[in-house]
PDB file of C-alpha atoms and ligand atoms in Angstrom:
ATOM      1  CA  VAL Z   1      -2.968 -71.359  -0.317  1.00 77.00           C
ATOM      2  CA  ILE Z   2      -5.300 -74.035  -1.678  1.00 77.00           C
ATOM      3  CA  HIS Z   3      -6.368 -76.986   0.384  1.00 79.00           C
ATOM      4  CA  MET Z   4      -7.554 -79.806  -1.876  1.00 80.00           C
ATOM      5  CA  TYR Z   5      -9.174 -83.144  -0.963  1.00 82.00           C
ATOM      6  CA  ALA Z   6     -11.125 -85.884  -2.667  1.00 83.00           C
ATOM      7  CA  GLU Z   7     -14.593 -86.839  -1.445  1.00 82.00           C
ATOM      8  CA  PRO Z   8     -16.029 -90.132  -2.755  1.00 84.00           C
ATOM      9  CA  LEU Z   9     -19.650 -90.140  -3.950  1.00 86.00           C
ATOM     10  CA  TYR Z  10     -22.012 -93.010  -3.045  1.00 87.00           C
ATOM     11  CA  ARG Z  11     -25.476 -94.022  -4.261  1.00 84.00           C
ATOM     12  CA  GLY Z  12     -26.462 -96.410  -1.442  1.00 83.00           C
ATOM     13  CA  THR Z  13     -23.349 -98.408  -0.959  1.00 83.00           C
ATOM     14  CA  GLU Z  14     -22.236 -98.155  -4.575  1.00 86.00           C
ATOM     15  CA  ARG Z  15     -19.491 -95.712  -5.238  1.00 86.00           C
ATOM     16  CA  PHE Z  16     -20.074 -93.869  -8.537  1.00 85.00           C
ATOM     17  CA  GLY Z  17     -17.624 -90.971  -8.580  1.00 85.00           C
ATOM     18  CA  THR Z  18     -15.369 -88.511  -6.720  1.00 85.00           C
ATOM     19  CA  VAL Z  19     -15.626 -84.842  -6.123  1.00 85.00           C
ATOM     20  CA  PHE Z  20     -12.402 -82.847  -5.742  1.00 84.00           C
ATOM     21  CA  VAL Z  21     -12.917 -80.038  -3.309  1.00 81.00           C
ATOM     22  CA  HIS Z  22     -10.575 -77.056  -3.557  1.00 82.00           C
ATOM     23  CA  ARG Z  23     -10.799 -74.558  -0.774  1.00 80.00           C
ATOM     24  CA  ASP Z  24      -8.873 -71.341  -0.631  1.00 81.00           C
ATOM     25  CA  ILE Z  25      -7.413 -71.277   2.916  1.00 79.00           C
ATOM     26  CA  THR Z  26      -5.225 -68.229   2.366  1.00 80.00           C
ATOM     27  CA  LYS Z  27      -7.070 -66.306   5.027  1.00 77.00           C
ATOM     28  CA  GLU Z  28      -6.826 -69.070   7.658  1.00 77.00           C
ATOM     29  CA  PHE Z  29      -3.196 -69.656   6.777  1.00 76.00           C
ATOM     30  CA  GLU Z  30      -2.459 -65.947   7.270  1.00 74.00           C
ATOM     31  CA  VAL Z  31      -4.322 -65.829  10.529  1.00 72.00           C
ATOM     32  CA  ASP Z  32      -2.483 -68.886  11.703  1.00 76.00           C
ATOM     33  CA  GLN Z  33       0.809 -67.337  10.638  1.00 74.00           C
ATOM     34  CA  MET Z  34      -0.022 -64.101  12.440  1.00 70.00           C
ATOM     35  CA  LYS Z  35      -0.942 -66.134  15.597  1.00 72.00           C
ATOM     36  CA  SER Z  36       2.327 -68.008  15.652  1.00 74.00           C
ATOM     37  CA  GLU Z  37       4.158 -64.719  15.027  1.00 71.00           C
ATOM     38  CA  PHE Z  38       2.234 -63.241  17.905  1.00 70.00           C
ATOM     39  CA  VAL Z  39       3.262 -66.054  20.236  1.00 76.00           C
ATOM     40  CA  SER Z  40       6.892 -65.816  19.332  1.00 76.00           C
ATOM     41  CA  THR Z  41       6.904 -62.022  19.642  1.00 72.00           C
ATOM     42  CA  VAL Z  42       5.155 -62.146  22.974  1.00 75.00           C
ATOM     43  CA  SER Z  43       7.460 -64.905  24.328  1.00 80.00           C
ATOM     44  CA  HIS Z  44      10.516 -63.042  23.102  1.00 78.00           C
ATOM     45  CA  GLU Z  45       9.384 -59.642  24.389  1.00 76.00           C
ATOM     46  CA  LEU Z  46       8.491 -61.109  27.817  1.00 84.00           C
ATOM     47  CA  ARG Z  47      11.569 -63.212  28.055  1.00 86.00           C
ATOM     48  CA  THR Z  48      13.999 -60.299  27.611  1.00 82.00           C
ATOM     49  CA  PRO Z  49      13.024 -58.185  30.572  1.00 86.00           C
ATOM     50  CA  LEU Z  50      12.300 -61.309  32.701  1.00 91.00           C
ATOM     51  CA  SER Z  51      15.841 -62.644  32.125  1.00 92.00           C
ATOM     52  CA  SER Z  52      17.363 -59.407  33.348  1.00 90.00           C
ATOM     53  CA  VAL Z  53      15.153 -59.389  36.304  1.00 94.00           C
ATOM     54  CA  LEU Z  54      16.250 -63.010  37.117  1.00 95.00           C
ATOM     55  CA  GLY Z  55      19.861 -62.383  36.369  1.00 94.00           C
ATOM     56  CA  PHE Z  56      20.272 -59.333  38.465  1.00 94.00           C
ATOM     57  CA  THR Z  57      18.229 -60.789  41.445  1.00 95.00           C
ATOM     58  CA  GLU Z  58      20.511 -63.834  41.370  1.00 94.00           C
ATOM     59  CA  LEU Z  59      23.615 -61.687  41.379  1.00 92.00           C
ATOM     60  CA  MET Z  60      22.322 -59.793  44.387  1.00 93.00           C
ATOM     61  CA  LEU Z  61      21.445 -62.936  46.205  1.00 94.00           C
ATOM     62  CA  ASN Z  62      24.762 -64.625  45.656  1.00 91.00           C
ATOM     63  CA  LYS Z  63      27.201 -61.827  46.084  1.00 87.00           C
ATOM     64  CA  GLU Z  64      28.111 -59.243  48.773  1.00 90.00           C
ATOM     65  CA  LEU Z  65      27.671 -56.026  46.863  1.00 90.00           C
ATOM     66  CA  LYS Z  66      28.487 -52.450  47.716  1.00 93.00           C
ATOM     67  CA  PRO Z  67      25.416 -50.221  48.224  1.00 93.00           C
ATOM     68  CA  GLU Z  68      25.932 -48.283  45.005  1.00 94.00           C
ATOM     69  CA  ARG Z  69      26.106 -51.495  43.016  1.00 92.00           C
ATOM     70  CA  GLN Z  70      23.031 -52.873  44.800  1.00 93.00           C
ATOM     71  CA  ARG Z  71      21.228 -49.609  43.830  1.00 94.00           C
ATOM     72  CA  LYS Z  72      22.284 -49.850  40.216  1.00 93.00           C
ATOM     73  CA  TYR Z  73      21.058 -53.444  39.985  1.00 93.00           C
ATOM     74  CA  LEU Z  74      17.711 -52.686  41.740  1.00 95.00           C
ATOM     75  CA  THR Z  75      17.168 -49.686  39.277  1.00 94.00           C
ATOM     76  CA  THR Z  76      17.592 -52.122  36.367  1.00 92.00           C
ATOM     77  CA  ILE Z  77      15.231 -54.676  37.975  1.00 94.00           C
ATOM     78  CA  TYR Z  78      12.680 -51.947  38.590  1.00 94.00           C
ATOM     79  CA  GLN Z  79      12.886 -50.598  35.033  1.00 89.00           C
ATOM     80  CA  GLU Z  80      12.620 -54.044  33.423  1.00 89.00           C
ATOM     81  CA  ALA Z  81       9.599 -54.924  35.698  1.00 92.00           C
ATOM     82  CA  LYS Z  82       7.998 -51.600  34.602  1.00 88.00           C
ATOM     83  CA  ARG Z  83       8.664 -52.540  30.998  1.00 83.00           C
ATOM     84  CA  LEU Z  84       6.991 -55.850  31.511  1.00 88.00           C
ATOM     85  CA  THR Z  85       3.884 -54.197  32.902  1.00 89.00           C
ATOM     86  CA  ALA Z  86       3.708 -51.844  29.955  1.00 82.00           C
ATOM     87  CA  LEU Z  87       4.009 -54.748  27.597  1.00 82.00           C
ATOM     88  CA  ILE Z  88       1.237 -56.650  29.246  1.00 86.00           C
ATOM     89  CA  ASN Z  89      -0.920 -53.499  29.199  1.00 87.00           C
ATOM     90  CA  ASP Z  90      -0.348 -53.181  25.442  1.00 86.00           C
ATOM     91  CA  PHE Z  91      -1.287 -56.736  24.747  1.00 83.00           C
ATOM     92  CA  LEU Z  92      -4.511 -56.366  26.843  1.00 85.00           C
ATOM     93  CA  ASP Z  93      -5.358 -53.012  25.147  1.00 86.00           C
ATOM     94  CA  VAL Z  94      -5.036 -54.577  21.664  1.00 84.00           C
ATOM     95  CA  GLN Z  95      -7.112 -57.568  22.742  1.00 80.00           C
ATOM     96  CA  ARG Z  96      -9.861 -55.308  24.167  1.00 86.00           C
ATOM     97  CA  MET Z  97      -9.903 -53.045  21.104  1.00 84.00           C
ATOM     98  CA  GLU Z  98     -10.131 -55.905  18.663  1.00 78.00           C
ATOM     99  CA  SER Z  99     -12.874 -57.640  20.523  1.00 80.00           C
ATOM    100  CA  GLY Z 100     -14.897 -54.319  20.578  1.00 83.00           C
ATOM    101  CA  ARG Z 101     -14.914 -54.277  24.388  1.00 86.00           C
ATOM    102  CA  GLN Z 102     -13.065 -51.019  24.591  1.00 91.00           C
ATOM    103  CA  THR Z 103     -15.209 -48.209  25.959  1.00 92.00           C
ATOM    104  CA  TYR Z 104     -14.498 -44.472  25.588  1.00 95.00           C
ATOM    105  CA  ASP Z 105     -15.441 -41.939  28.103  1.00 95.00           C
ATOM    106  CA  LYS Z 106     -15.657 -38.879  25.814  1.00 96.00           C
ATOM    107  CA  LYS Z 107     -15.894 -35.293  27.109  1.00 95.00           C
ATOM    108  CA  TYR Z 108     -14.975 -31.897  25.789  1.00 95.00           C
ATOM    109  CA  GLU Z 109     -11.285 -31.720  26.279  1.00 95.00           C
ATOM    110  CA  ASP Z 110      -8.587 -29.172  25.504  1.00 95.00           C
ATOM    111  CA  ILE Z 111      -5.858 -31.048  23.651  1.00 96.00           C
ATOM    112  CA  VAL Z 112      -3.071 -28.683  24.675  1.00 97.00           C
ATOM    113  CA  PRO Z 113      -2.697 -29.578  28.449  1.00 97.00           C
ATOM    114  CA  ILE Z 114      -3.034 -33.333  27.440  1.00 97.00           C
ATOM    115  CA  ILE Z 115      -0.062 -32.922  25.156  1.00 98.00           C
ATOM    116  CA  GLN Z 116       1.880 -30.795  27.643  1.00 97.00           C
ATOM    117  CA  ASN Z 117       1.448 -33.559  30.310  1.00 96.00           C
ATOM    118  CA  VAL Z 118       2.672 -36.206  28.005  1.00 96.00           C
ATOM    119  CA  ILE Z 119       5.731 -34.064  27.128  1.00 97.00           C
ATOM    120  CA  GLU Z 120       6.610 -33.536  30.885  1.00 96.00           C
ATOM    121  CA  THR Z 121       6.463 -37.380  31.303  1.00 94.00           C
ATOM    122  CA  GLN Z 122       8.655 -38.033  28.281  1.00 94.00           C
ATOM    123  CA  LYS Z 123      11.202 -35.470  29.329  1.00 94.00           C
ATOM    124  CA  VAL Z 124      12.118 -37.561  32.354  1.00 90.00           C
ATOM    125  CA  ASN Z 125      13.343 -40.294  30.073  1.00 85.00           C
ATOM    126  CA  THR Z 126      15.795 -38.288  28.040  1.00 94.00           C
ATOM    127  CA  THR Z 127      18.418 -35.573  28.243  1.00 95.00           C
ATOM    128  CA  ILE Z 128      19.381 -35.482  24.537  1.00 97.00           C
ATOM    129  CA  HIS Z 129      15.988 -34.323  23.082  1.00 97.00           C
ATOM    130  CA  GLU Z 130      14.558 -31.001  23.128  1.00 98.00           C
ATOM    131  CA  PHE Z 131      10.768 -30.744  23.081  1.00 98.00           C
ATOM    132  CA  MET Z 132       8.750 -27.885  21.568  1.00 97.00           C
ATOM    133  CA  ILE Z 133       5.042 -27.055  21.174  1.00 97.00           C
ATOM    134  CA  GLN Z 134       4.043 -24.844  18.296  1.00 97.00           C
ATOM    135  CA  LYS Z 135       0.436 -23.828  18.961  1.00 97.00           C
ATOM    136  CA  GLU Z 136      -1.050 -22.045  15.844  1.00 97.00           C
ATOM    137  CA  THR Z 137      -4.691 -21.973  16.851  1.00 95.00           C
ATOM    138  CA  ASN Z 138      -6.855 -21.223  19.783  1.00 93.00           C
ATOM    139  CA  ARG Z 139      -9.521 -23.680  18.828  1.00 94.00           C
ATOM    140  CA  THR Z 140      -8.135 -26.801  20.485  1.00 95.00           C
ATOM    141  CA  ILE Z 141     -11.206 -28.459  22.004  1.00 95.00           C
ATOM    142  CA  VAL Z 142     -12.129 -31.977  20.887  1.00 95.00           C
ATOM    143  CA  LEU Z 143     -14.654 -34.501  22.109  1.00 96.00           C
ATOM    144  CA  GLY Z 144     -12.617 -37.314  23.343  1.00 96.00           C
ATOM    145  CA  ASP Z 145     -11.496 -39.642  26.066  1.00 96.00           C
ATOM    146  CA  ARG Z 146      -8.649 -37.894  27.849  1.00 97.00           C
ATOM    147  CA  ASP Z 147      -6.699 -40.929  28.938  1.00 94.00           C
ATOM    148  CA  LYS Z 148      -7.031 -42.562  25.513  1.00 95.00           C
ATOM    149  CA  LEU Z 149      -5.887 -39.326  23.771  1.00 97.00           C
ATOM    150  CA  ALA Z 150      -2.977 -39.065  26.177  1.00 96.00           C
ATOM    151  CA  GLN Z 151      -2.090 -42.634  25.151  1.00 95.00           C
ATOM    152  CA  VAL Z 152      -1.985 -41.592  21.468  1.00 97.00           C
ATOM    153  CA  PHE Z 153       0.461 -38.858  22.225  1.00 98.00           C
ATOM    154  CA  THR Z 154       2.483 -40.991  24.639  1.00 95.00           C
ATOM    155  CA  ASN Z 155       2.998 -43.602  21.985  1.00 96.00           C
ATOM    156  CA  LEU Z 156       3.865 -41.006  19.277  1.00 98.00           C
ATOM    157  CA  LEU Z 157       6.185 -39.031  21.457  1.00 98.00           C
ATOM    158  CA  SER Z 158       7.951 -42.159  22.975  1.00 95.00           C
ATOM    159  CA  ASN Z 159       8.518 -43.423  19.445  1.00 96.00           C
ATOM    160  CA  ALA Z 160       9.954 -39.988  18.542  1.00 97.00           C
ATOM    161  CA  VAL Z 161      12.401 -40.292  21.378  1.00 96.00           C
ATOM    162  CA  LYS Z 162      13.236 -44.062  20.844  1.00 94.00           C
ATOM    163  CA  TYR Z 163      13.800 -43.688  17.086  1.00 95.00           C
ATOM    164  CA  SER Z 164      16.041 -40.641  17.440  1.00 96.00           C
ATOM    165  CA  PRO Z 165      18.806 -42.313  19.293  1.00 94.00           C
ATOM    166  CA  ASP Z 166      21.163 -39.366  18.581  1.00 95.00           C
ATOM    167  CA  GLY Z 167      18.757 -36.950  20.132  1.00 96.00           C
ATOM    168  CA  GLY Z 168      17.448 -33.721  18.451  1.00 97.00           C
ATOM    169  CA  LYS Z 169      14.302 -31.660  18.382  1.00 98.00           C
ATOM    170  CA  ILE Z 170      10.834 -33.159  18.838  1.00 98.00           C
ATOM    171  CA  THR Z 171       8.207 -30.627  17.689  1.00 98.00           C
ATOM    172  CA  VAL Z 172       4.437 -30.955  18.385  1.00 98.00           C
ATOM    173  CA  ARG Z 173       2.549 -28.504  16.045  1.00 98.00           C
ATOM    174  CA  ILE Z 174      -1.125 -27.849  16.727  1.00 97.00           C
ATOM    175  CA  TYR Z 175      -3.111 -26.182  13.920  1.00 97.00           C
ATOM    176  CA  GLU Z 176      -6.396 -26.072  12.025  1.00 96.00           C
ATOM    177  CA  GLN Z 177      -6.754 -27.998   8.857  1.00 95.00           C
ATOM    178  CA  GLY Z 178     -10.171 -27.158   7.342  1.00 91.00           C
ATOM    179  CA  ASP Z 179     -12.756 -28.108   9.925  1.00 90.00           C
ATOM    180  CA  ARG Z 180     -10.325 -30.365  11.782  1.00 96.00           C
ATOM    181  CA  LEU Z 181      -7.684 -29.942  14.363  1.00 97.00           C
ATOM    182  CA  ALA Z 182      -4.390 -31.332  13.205  1.00 98.00           C
ATOM    183  CA  ILE Z 183      -1.416 -32.256  15.375  1.00 98.00           C
ATOM    184  CA  ASP Z 184       2.044 -32.976  13.905  1.00 98.00           C
ATOM    185  CA  VAL Z 185       4.652 -34.895  15.966  1.00 98.00           C
ATOM    186  CA  THR Z 186       8.018 -34.403  14.221  1.00 98.00           C
ATOM    187  CA  ASP Z 187      11.357 -35.860  15.113  1.00 98.00           C
ATOM    188  CA  GLU Z 188      14.839 -35.657  13.495  1.00 98.00           C
ATOM    189  CA  GLY Z 189      15.494 -39.327  13.964  1.00 96.00           C
ATOM    190  CA  LEU Z 190      16.089 -42.487  11.857  1.00 95.00           C
ATOM    191  CA  GLY Z 191      13.149 -41.936   9.565  1.00 96.00           C
ATOM    192  CA  ILE Z 192      11.163 -44.684   7.956  1.00 95.00           C
ATOM    193  CA  PRO Z 193      11.787 -46.302   4.559  1.00 94.00           C
ATOM    194  CA  ALA Z 194       8.956 -45.684   2.097  1.00 95.00           C
ATOM    195  CA  GLU Z 195       8.171 -49.390   1.638  1.00 93.00           C
ATOM    196  CA  ALA Z 196       7.544 -49.716   5.358  1.00 94.00           C
ATOM    197  CA  ILE Z 197       5.125 -46.922   5.698  1.00 95.00           C
ATOM    198  CA  PRO Z 198       1.952 -48.869   4.565  1.00 94.00           C
ATOM    199  CA  HIS Z 199       2.675 -51.506   7.303  1.00 92.00           C
ATOM    200  CA  LEU Z 200       3.378 -49.210  10.246  1.00 94.00           C
ATOM    201  CA  PHE Z 201      -0.132 -49.473  11.770  1.00 93.00           C
ATOM    202  CA  THR Z 202      -0.351 -53.276  11.466  1.00 88.00           C
ATOM    203  CA  LYS Z 203      -0.035 -55.130  14.754  1.00 82.00           C
ATOM    204  CA  PHE Z 204       3.345 -56.502  15.585  1.00 77.00           C
ATOM    205  CA  TYR Z 205       4.966 -54.817  12.498  1.00 84.00           C
ATOM    206  CA  ARG Z 206       8.465 -53.510  13.198  1.00 82.00           C
ATOM    207  CA  VAL Z 207      10.830 -51.979  10.699  1.00 86.00           C
ATOM    208  CA  ASP Z 208      13.764 -54.357  10.737  1.00 75.00           C
ATOM    209  CA  ASN Z 209      17.291 -53.120  10.054  1.00 67.00           C
ATOM    210  CA  SER Z 210      20.504 -53.066  11.900  1.00 62.00           C
ATOM    211  CA  ASP Z 211      20.083 -49.444  13.281  1.00 66.00           C
ATOM    212  CA  ARG Z 212      16.926 -50.458  14.996  1.00 71.00           C
ATOM    213  CA  ARG Z 213      17.589 -54.078  16.176  1.00 65.00           C
ATOM    214  CA  ARG Z 214      18.630 -52.919  19.609  1.00 72.00           C
ATOM    215  CA  ILE Z 215      15.642 -50.598  20.115  1.00 81.00           C
ATOM    216  CA  GLY Z 216      13.030 -52.525  22.007  1.00 74.00           C
ATOM    217  CA  GLY Z 217       9.360 -52.687  21.192  1.00 77.00           C
ATOM    218  CA  THR Z 218       6.354 -54.825  20.391  1.00 76.00           C
ATOM    219  CA  GLY Z 219       5.083 -53.350  17.230  1.00 83.00           C
ATOM    220  CA  LEU Z 220       1.861 -52.572  19.005  1.00 88.00           C
ATOM    221  CA  GLY Z 221       2.143 -48.874  19.791  1.00 92.00           C
ATOM    222  CA  LEU Z 222       1.103 -47.557  16.405  1.00 95.00           C
ATOM    223  CA  ALA Z 223      -1.683 -50.156  16.096  1.00 92.00           C
ATOM    224  CA  ILE Z 224      -3.112 -48.897  19.332  1.00 94.00           C
ATOM    225  CA  VAL Z 225      -2.721 -45.352  18.080  1.00 96.00           C
ATOM    226  CA  LYS Z 226      -4.666 -46.136  14.959  1.00 94.00           C
ATOM    227  CA  GLU Z 227      -7.540 -47.830  16.896  1.00 92.00           C
ATOM    228  CA  ILE Z 228      -7.937 -44.904  19.317  1.00 95.00           C
ATOM    229  CA  VAL Z 229      -7.802 -42.243  16.506  1.00 96.00           C
ATOM    230  CA  LYS Z 230     -10.500 -44.266  14.597  1.00 94.00           C
ATOM    231  CA  ALA Z 231     -12.683 -44.299  17.629  1.00 94.00           C
ATOM    232  CA  HIS Z 232     -12.481 -40.486  17.703  1.00 96.00           C
ATOM    233  CA  ASP Z 233     -13.451 -40.107  13.976  1.00 96.00           C
ATOM    234  CA  GLY Z 234      -9.878 -39.024  13.383  1.00 97.00           C
ATOM    235  CA  GLU Z 235      -7.196 -39.780  10.796  1.00 97.00           C
ATOM    236  CA  ILE Z 236      -3.506 -40.417  10.891  1.00 97.00           C
ATOM    237  CA  ALA Z 237      -0.861 -39.892   8.302  1.00 97.00           C
ATOM    238  CA  VAL Z 238       2.986 -40.229   8.149  1.00 97.00           C
ATOM    239  CA  THR Z 239       5.601 -38.454   6.108  1.00 97.00           C
ATOM    240  CA  SER Z 240       9.223 -39.562   6.619  1.00 97.00           C
ATOM    241  CA  GLU Z 241      12.645 -39.481   5.131  1.00 96.00           C
ATOM    242  CA  VAL Z 242      15.359 -41.956   6.123  1.00 95.00           C
ATOM    243  CA  LYS Z 243      18.056 -40.421   8.361  1.00 94.00           C
ATOM    244  CA  LYS Z 244      16.226 -37.056   8.316  1.00 97.00           C
ATOM    245  CA  GLY Z 245      13.194 -37.747  10.487  1.00 97.00           C
ATOM    246  CA  SER Z 246       9.450 -38.487  10.591  1.00 98.00           C
ATOM    247  CA  THR Z 247       6.222 -36.666  11.027  1.00 98.00           C
ATOM    248  CA  PHE Z 248       3.171 -38.305  12.325  1.00 98.00           C
ATOM    249  CA  THR Z 249      -0.040 -36.202  11.787  1.00 98.00           C
ATOM    250  CA  ILE Z 250      -3.287 -36.844  13.697  1.00 98.00           C
ATOM    251  CA  SER Z 251      -6.405 -34.988  12.735  1.00 97.00           C
ATOM    252  CA  LEU Z 252      -9.574 -34.811  14.850  1.00 97.00           C
ATOM    253  CA  PRO Z 253     -12.936 -33.315  14.259  1.00 96.00           C
ATOM    254  CA  LEU Z 254     -13.067 -29.744  15.842  1.00 92.00           C
ATOM    255  CA  VAL Z 255     -15.897 -29.071  18.224  1.00 86.00           C
ATOM    256  CA  ALA Z 256     -18.068 -26.045  17.266  1.00 74.00           C
ATOM    257  CA  VAL Z 257     -18.622 -24.965  21.035  1.00 64.00           C
ATOM    258  CA  GLU Z 258     -16.328 -23.396  23.457  1.00 61.00           C
ATOM    259  CA  THR Z 259     -15.983 -25.033  26.797  1.00 53.00           C
ATOM    260  CA  ASP Z 260     -15.857 -23.751  30.270  1.00 54.00           C
ATOM    261  CA  PRO Z 261     -12.441 -25.263  31.448  1.00 53.00           C
ATOM    262  CA  GLN Z 262     -13.700 -25.497  35.024  1.00 53.00           C
ATOM    263  CA  ASN Z 263     -16.285 -28.145  34.555  1.00 52.00           C
ATOM    264  CA  ASP Z 264     -16.084 -29.462  30.996  1.00 54.00           C
ATOM    265  CA  VAL Z 265     -19.628 -28.307  30.229  1.00 53.00           C
ATOM    266  CA  PRO Z 266     -19.927 -27.016  26.610  1.00 56.00           C
ATOM    267  CA  ILE Z 267     -21.410 -23.490  26.337  1.00 52.00           C
ATOM    268  CA  ASP Z 268     -23.154 -22.777  22.967  1.00 48.00           C
ATOM    269  CA  LYS Z 269     -22.146 -19.501  21.479  1.00 44.00           C
TER     270      LYS Z 269
HETATM  271  P1  ADP T 301       7.429 -50.519  18.364  1.00 69.72           P
HETATM  272  O1  ADP T 301       7.994 -49.093  18.564  1.00 69.72           O
HETATM  273  O2  ADP T 301       7.026 -51.223  19.643  1.00 69.72           O
HETATM  274  O3  ADP T 301       8.264 -51.358  17.446  1.00 69.72           O
HETATM  275  P2  ADP T 301       5.206 -49.185  16.907  1.00 69.72           P
HETATM  276  O4  ADP T 301       3.888 -49.795  16.422  1.00 69.72           O
HETATM  277  O5  ADP T 301       5.111 -48.090  17.893  1.00 69.72           O
HETATM  278  O6  ADP T 301       6.017 -50.382  17.595  1.00 69.72           O
HETATM  279  O7  ADP T 301       6.038 -48.832  15.608  1.00 69.72           O
HETATM  280  C1  ADP T 301       6.200 -49.678  14.593  1.00 69.72           C
HETATM  281  C2  ADP T 301       7.532 -49.449  13.896  1.00 69.72           C
HETATM  282  O8  ADP T 301       7.523 -48.244  13.212  1.00 69.72           O
HETATM  283  C3  ADP T 301       8.740 -49.389  14.838  1.00 69.72           C
HETATM  284  O9  ADP T 301       9.299 -50.666  15.006  1.00 69.72           O
HETATM  285  C4  ADP T 301       9.654 -48.386  14.067  1.00 69.72           C
HETATM  286  O10 ADP T 301      10.527 -49.128  13.274  1.00 69.72           O
HETATM  287  C5  ADP T 301       8.799 -47.576  13.237  1.00 69.72           C
HETATM  288  N1  ADP T 301       8.602 -46.219  13.810  1.00 69.72           N
HETATM  289  C6  ADP T 301       7.571 -45.787  14.668  1.00 69.72           C
HETATM  290  N2  ADP T 301       7.732 -44.459  14.954  1.00 69.72           N
HETATM  291  C7  ADP T 301       8.862 -44.059  14.338  1.00 69.72           C
HETATM  292  C8  ADP T 301       9.662 -42.802  14.357  1.00 69.72           C
HETATM  293  N3  ADP T 301       9.138 -41.721  14.929  1.00 69.72           N
HETATM  294  N4  ADP T 301      10.761 -42.825  13.588  1.00 69.72           N
HETATM  295  C9  ADP T 301      11.225 -43.857  12.973  1.00 69.72           C
HETATM  296  N5  ADP T 301      10.570 -45.055  12.931  1.00 69.72           N
HETATM  297  C10 ADP T 301       9.409 -45.221  13.681  1.00 69.72           C
END
């Protein structure tokens, strides 16, 4: 996008020419476009849960309802309010990471219990998925921020659930890859078209097709994953096949010490 304007040249008060200024404003244009996309995504994403909260509250205020019905509506209101909170937290996280204000409280942590906890939490949300951990190494200590690492696996596993609407197996494989610890999160879900893969970690990007339109989201989950992984000197990769499933692989530097699990203090061997 080129922005062009004419600037008259004066010597004293006498005009003697004109300069034409061409400025490439592609970057500004893109940033503007992303901002307006952001605003419309945010408004849309906030409006959807808010309108069900309002709708169900109105229903309950205006009608005499049987207790079971009341309970059903209240459950929906509660879930939608929770979704709103999660959304706002995502927005704030992205904001904080981008401004460099995010701090990481890194300690020696065993990745296995972190993943186990995340799986237990995810199990509550589904009955049609089966979760498995395949642990192929005993060296599972990394230097990292426990809560942030948990967020990485929460985002990956909740995507695995969300984008496997027909259920299936979700496998977390933990193994060594050279001097790194690798973790695969594999599902048997919708998969991702090859042309979408390079964009997955871009903020607000969502694969758009009819299968997925009804699956809610902000397009922020993987952008957050990428930022956290980067802050841990890690890497992330994806392989996927449409209608077969996807594998997201995280790799993190392995720590060359063993830790005393009681107090997180590294013991040199
Ligand atoms: P969100 O899920 O909120 O849309 P994400 O950043 O977590 O945002 O993911 C971006 C997009 O990548 C999603 O919209 C979805 O289309 C695709 N995606 C992510 N994980 C998976 C998965 N396990 N299987 C299929 N598609 C996925």
